[in-house]
Amino acid sequence: MRIKDIRLSLGESMEEFGKRFDTSKGTVNNWEKGRNLPNKSNLLKIAKLGKINPSVLLKGETAPMPFRFPSLNDILYDRSKDYIYECYEIITFNTSDVREEDIIYTMIVGVKCILDKIPNGDNANRSYTDVLKKSEWVAVEGFLDNFFTDGGSLSSLSYPQIVAIRDFFQKLVDYRLAVGKSPN
């Protein structure tokens, strides 16, 4: 449908649109019906015509976060609150079923596993790009930025802070297990 919307916004027929990509009306019809996808080159061209990101063209707009955890800074430094329980309650209250909870906990475990790759004893304030793959870096950055009220960035965290976040994630998963729900 997004390809069709772009084509129609240009005021073009399927045939005219297909000529842009050296393809047939039938191929454009198959794209619009979701029977097959354009190749990478055509996908990029279509996204550019629609002035949208290629991932938005493929998947649509991403859904907003259903909730956010408290401030990452508070979780790291405020000892007056039980943030494990509070975050557990936030997840439980804002997910409609155990399956959705499982997805959130799977992400938490995944981020913790990525952070576990940063070697122990490294207390330098650095980017850790020599340790993590780009995809791992992006996953952690996205998680921190989207799940905490004040966002977060891996590049701004010291090694002790990374250890504290890893411990927090592990305690959150352990708490869920203790109250009788499996992580997957």
Tab-separated table of C-alpha atoms in Angstrom, residues 17 38 52 54 57 59 62 118 123 138 152 154 170 174 182:
chain	number	residue	atom	x	y	z
A	17	PHE	CA	5.657	4.112	-12.507
A	38	PRO	CA	11.275	-4.510	-5.302
A	52	ILE	CA	10.711	8.273	3.378
A	54	PRO	CA	13.471	2.520	3.175
A	57	LEU	CA	8.579	1.870	3.187
A	59	LYS	CA	7.527	-1.901	7.571
A	62	THR	CA	7.238	2.188	14.069
A	118	ILE	CA	32.542	-5.483	27.212
A	123	ASN	CA	37.218	1.441	33.388
A	138	VAL	CA	22.898	0.220	17.582
A	152	GLY	CA	20.656	7.149	27.259
A	154	LEU	CA	26.330	3.875	25.550
A	170	GLN	CA	19.878	-9.266	35.522
A	174	ASP	CA	15.632	-12.642	38.204
A	182	SER	CA	9.313	-17.615	32.581
